[in-house]
Tab-separated table of C-alpha atoms in Angstrom:
chain	number	residue	atom	x	y	z
A	19	UNK	CA	0.000	0.000	0.000
A	20	UNK	CA	1.095	3.561	-0.509
A	21	UNK	CA	0.011	7.161	-0.199
A	22	UNK	CA	1.393	10.602	-1.019
A	23	UNK	CA	1.737	13.457	1.468
A	24	UNK	CA	2.855	17.064	1.250
A	25	UNK	CA	5.906	18.137	3.240
A	26	UNK	CA	8.319	21.075	3.458
A	27	UNK	CA	10.717	19.064	1.262
A	28	UNK	CA	8.136	18.320	-1.412
A	29	UNK	CA	5.645	15.544	-1.896
A	30	UNK	CA	6.631	12.236	-0.335
A	31	UNK	CA	5.335	8.805	-1.299
A	32	UNK	CA	5.040	6.536	1.748
A	33	UNK	CA	5.104	2.801	1.062
A	34	UNK	CA	3.979	0.020	3.410
A	35	UNK	CA	4.276	-3.741	3.006
A	36	UNK	CA	3.240	-6.434	5.502
A	37	UNK	CA	2.728	-3.948	8.340
A	38	UNK	CA	6.047	-2.107	8.034
A	39	UNK	CA	7.235	1.041	6.316
A	40	UNK	CA	9.412	0.005	3.362
A	41	UNK	CA	10.021	3.287	1.546
A	42	UNK	CA	9.722	7.044	1.550
A	43	UNK	CA	10.228	8.409	-1.933
A	44	UNK	CA	11.033	11.957	-2.999
A	45	UNK	CA	9.474	13.626	-6.014
A	46	UNK	CA	9.843	13.143	-8.864
A	47	UNK	CA	8.532	9.649	-8.158
A	48	UNK	CA	9.859	6.683	-10.098
A	49	UNK	CA	7.411	4.403	-11.821
A	50	UNK	CA	9.337	1.233	-10.959
A	51	UNK	CA	9.186	-0.541	-7.621
A	52	UNK	CA	11.722	0.281	-4.911
A	53	UNK	CA	14.323	-2.472	-4.457
A	54	UNK	CA	12.133	-4.761	-6.549
A	55	UNK	CA	9.351	-4.711	-3.949
A	56	UNK	CA	5.846	-4.023	-5.255
A	57	UNK	CA	4.101	-0.911	-3.974
A	58	UNK	CA	0.597	-2.296	-4.246
A	59	UNK	CA	-2.383	0.015	-4.512
A	60	UNK	CA	-2.860	3.493	-3.171
A	61	UNK	CA	-4.610	3.480	0.190
A	62	UNK	CA	-4.678	6.899	1.821
A	63	UNK	CA	-6.459	5.601	4.939
A	64	UNK	CA	-4.080	2.723	5.765
A	65	UNK	CA	-3.349	2.938	9.536
A	66	UNK	CA	0.448	2.670	9.240
A	67	UNK	CA	0.577	5.221	6.428
A	68	UNK	CA	-1.621	7.594	8.449
A	69	UNK	CA	0.666	7.170	11.476
A	70	UNK	CA	3.759	7.715	9.337
A	71	UNK	CA	2.216	10.891	7.916
A	72	UNK	CA	1.332	12.049	11.445
A	73	UNK	CA	4.863	11.451	12.735
A	74	UNK	CA	6.439	13.144	9.715
A	75	UNK	CA	4.181	16.187	10.193
A	76	UNK	CA	5.218	16.347	13.856
A	77	UNK	CA	8.889	16.018	12.853
A	78	UNK	CA	8.607	18.874	10.340
A	79	UNK	CA	6.805	20.950	13.001
A	80	UNK	CA	9.798	20.281	15.307
A	81	UNK	CA	7.561	18.447	17.774
A	82	UNK	CA	9.035	14.963	17.182
A	83	UNK	CA	12.688	13.997	17.451
A	84	UNK	CA	12.454	10.187	17.282
A	85	UNK	CA	10.213	8.161	15.019
A	86	UNK	CA	8.425	5.099	16.354
A	87	UNK	CA	7.429	3.107	13.295
A	88	UNK	CA	7.906	-0.508	12.178
A	89	UNK	CA	10.590	-0.390	9.476
A	90	UNK	CA	11.520	-2.968	6.852
A	91	UNK	CA	14.046	-1.459	4.445
A	92	UNK	CA	15.107	-3.934	1.779
A	93	UNK	CA	18.852	-4.236	1.270
A	94	UNK	CA	22.005	-6.270	1.730
A	95	UNK	CA	23.374	-7.283	5.130
A	96	UNK	CA	25.966	-4.483	4.888
A	97	UNK	CA	23.317	-1.907	3.974
A	98	UNK	CA	21.162	-3.083	6.890
A	99	UNK	CA	24.159	-2.667	9.208
A	100	UNK	CA	24.737	0.900	7.989
A	101	UNK	CA	21.052	1.829	8.183
A	102	UNK	CA	20.811	0.459	11.726
A	103	UNK	CA	23.765	2.645	12.683
A	104	UNK	CA	22.129	5.704	11.088
A	105	UNK	CA	19.247	5.292	13.537
A	106	UNK	CA	21.782	5.859	16.338
A	107	UNK	CA	22.697	9.357	15.084
A	108	UNK	CA	20.607	11.609	17.292
A	109	UNK	CA	18.334	14.441	16.253
A	110	UNK	CA	20.424	17.537	15.543
A	111	UNK	CA	23.657	15.534	15.396
A	112	UNK	CA	25.807	14.549	12.447
A	113	UNK	CA	28.410	11.877	11.782
A	114	UNK	CA	30.925	11.461	8.984
A	115	UNK	CA	31.005	8.485	6.644
A	116	UNK	CA	34.249	7.419	8.363
A	117	UNK	CA	32.634	7.607	11.805
A	118	UNK	CA	29.758	5.436	10.627
A	119	UNK	CA	32.278	2.958	9.183
A	120	UNK	CA	34.098	2.783	12.538
A	121	UNK	CA	30.821	2.331	14.425
A	122	UNK	CA	30.075	-0.793	12.387
A	123	UNK	CA	33.574	-2.156	12.970
A	124	UNK	CA	35.164	-1.090	9.685
A	125	UNK	CA	38.065	1.208	8.852
A	126	UNK	CA	37.994	4.534	7.009
A	127	UNK	CA	38.553	2.505	3.857
A	128	UNK	CA	34.886	1.508	4.098
A	129	UNK	CA	33.742	5.145	3.967
A	130	UNK	CA	32.866	4.902	0.282
A	131	UNK	CA	30.849	1.722	0.844
A	132	UNK	CA	29.069	3.452	3.732
A	133	UNK	CA	28.316	6.335	1.380
A	134	UNK	CA	26.816	3.971	-1.190
A	135	UNK	CA	24.702	2.257	1.464
A	136	UNK	CA	23.660	5.660	2.779
A	137	UNK	CA	22.610	6.707	-0.719
A	138	UNK	CA	20.590	3.515	-1.109
A	139	UNK	CA	18.544	4.104	2.047
A	140	UNK	CA	14.923	3.502	1.004
A	141	UNK	CA	13.418	5.238	4.072
A	142	UNK	CA	15.045	8.689	4.201
A	143	UNK	CA	14.140	11.147	6.966
A	144	UNK	CA	12.970	8.316	9.265
A	145	UNK	CA	16.299	6.515	8.786
A	146	UNK	CA	18.283	9.766	8.968
A	147	UNK	CA	20.816	9.461	6.159
A	148	UNK	CA	20.736	13.273	5.916
A	149	UNK	CA	22.764	13.388	9.148
A	150	UNK	CA	25.853	11.892	7.469
A	151	UNK	CA	28.345	14.462	6.199
A	152	UNK	CA	31.786	14.550	4.622
A	153	UNK	CA	34.984	14.312	6.687
A	154	UNK	CA	35.588	18.053	6.333
A	155	UNK	CA	32.114	18.856	7.617
A	156	UNK	CA	30.760	19.577	4.158
A	157	UNK	CA	27.462	18.370	2.808
A	158	UNK	CA	27.985	15.592	0.349
A	159	UNK	CA	25.540	13.772	-1.886
A	160	UNK	CA	21.972	13.072	-0.892
A	161	UNK	CA	19.468	10.983	-2.842
A	162	UNK	CA	16.878	13.736	-2.423
A	163	UNK	CA	19.327	16.464	-3.467
A	164	UNK	CA	21.576	18.677	-1.383
A	165	UNK	CA	18.875	21.334	-0.983
A	166	UNK	CA	16.644	18.839	0.844
A	167	UNK	CA	19.590	17.652	2.953
A	168	UNK	CA	20.390	21.213	3.978
A	169	UNK	CA	16.744	21.892	4.814
A	170	UNK	CA	16.516	18.787	7.021
A	171	UNK	CA	19.764	19.575	8.841
A	172	UNK	CA	18.723	23.218	9.331
A	173	UNK	CA	15.332	22.148	10.665
A	174	UNK	CA	17.007	19.969	13.301
A	175	UNK	CA	19.786	22.413	14.183
A	176	UNK	CA	17.442	25.381	14.557
A	177	UNK	CA	15.066	23.337	16.704
A	178	UNK	CA	17.808	22.795	19.282
A	179	UNK	CA	18.053	26.469	20.222
């Protein structure tokens, strides 16, 4: 099941499968399935999609700092390891690709692989891949575009003060 919601970073398509959130997609939406998983039919009143929309609205309103949703991102064991670690980066905090690599027991040499896994995150915002930055503190690539990444980081940083 899926639905589309408005947000400060553009329309988002929320995708659910078997009782878990499997994707949040940025516009422009792709016609093909995410990670080969079918989207199913649009169902704007699906309870999990409604709850996801509610939590995202609260996040964008700076009233929610931690999501509480069942997640089922599809990916390799390494990607799953990286995405699990991303959930440990707190609201308003950032980590470098190298730091994420170290946290999963790898060396800086794995930074590029971490970056690829980060870029393949199918549930952005909720799994906060926007909180990962370059070693020099610069914003690096983001699947939703650097403008969205900057907006998300600014939203969290400004909410802390």
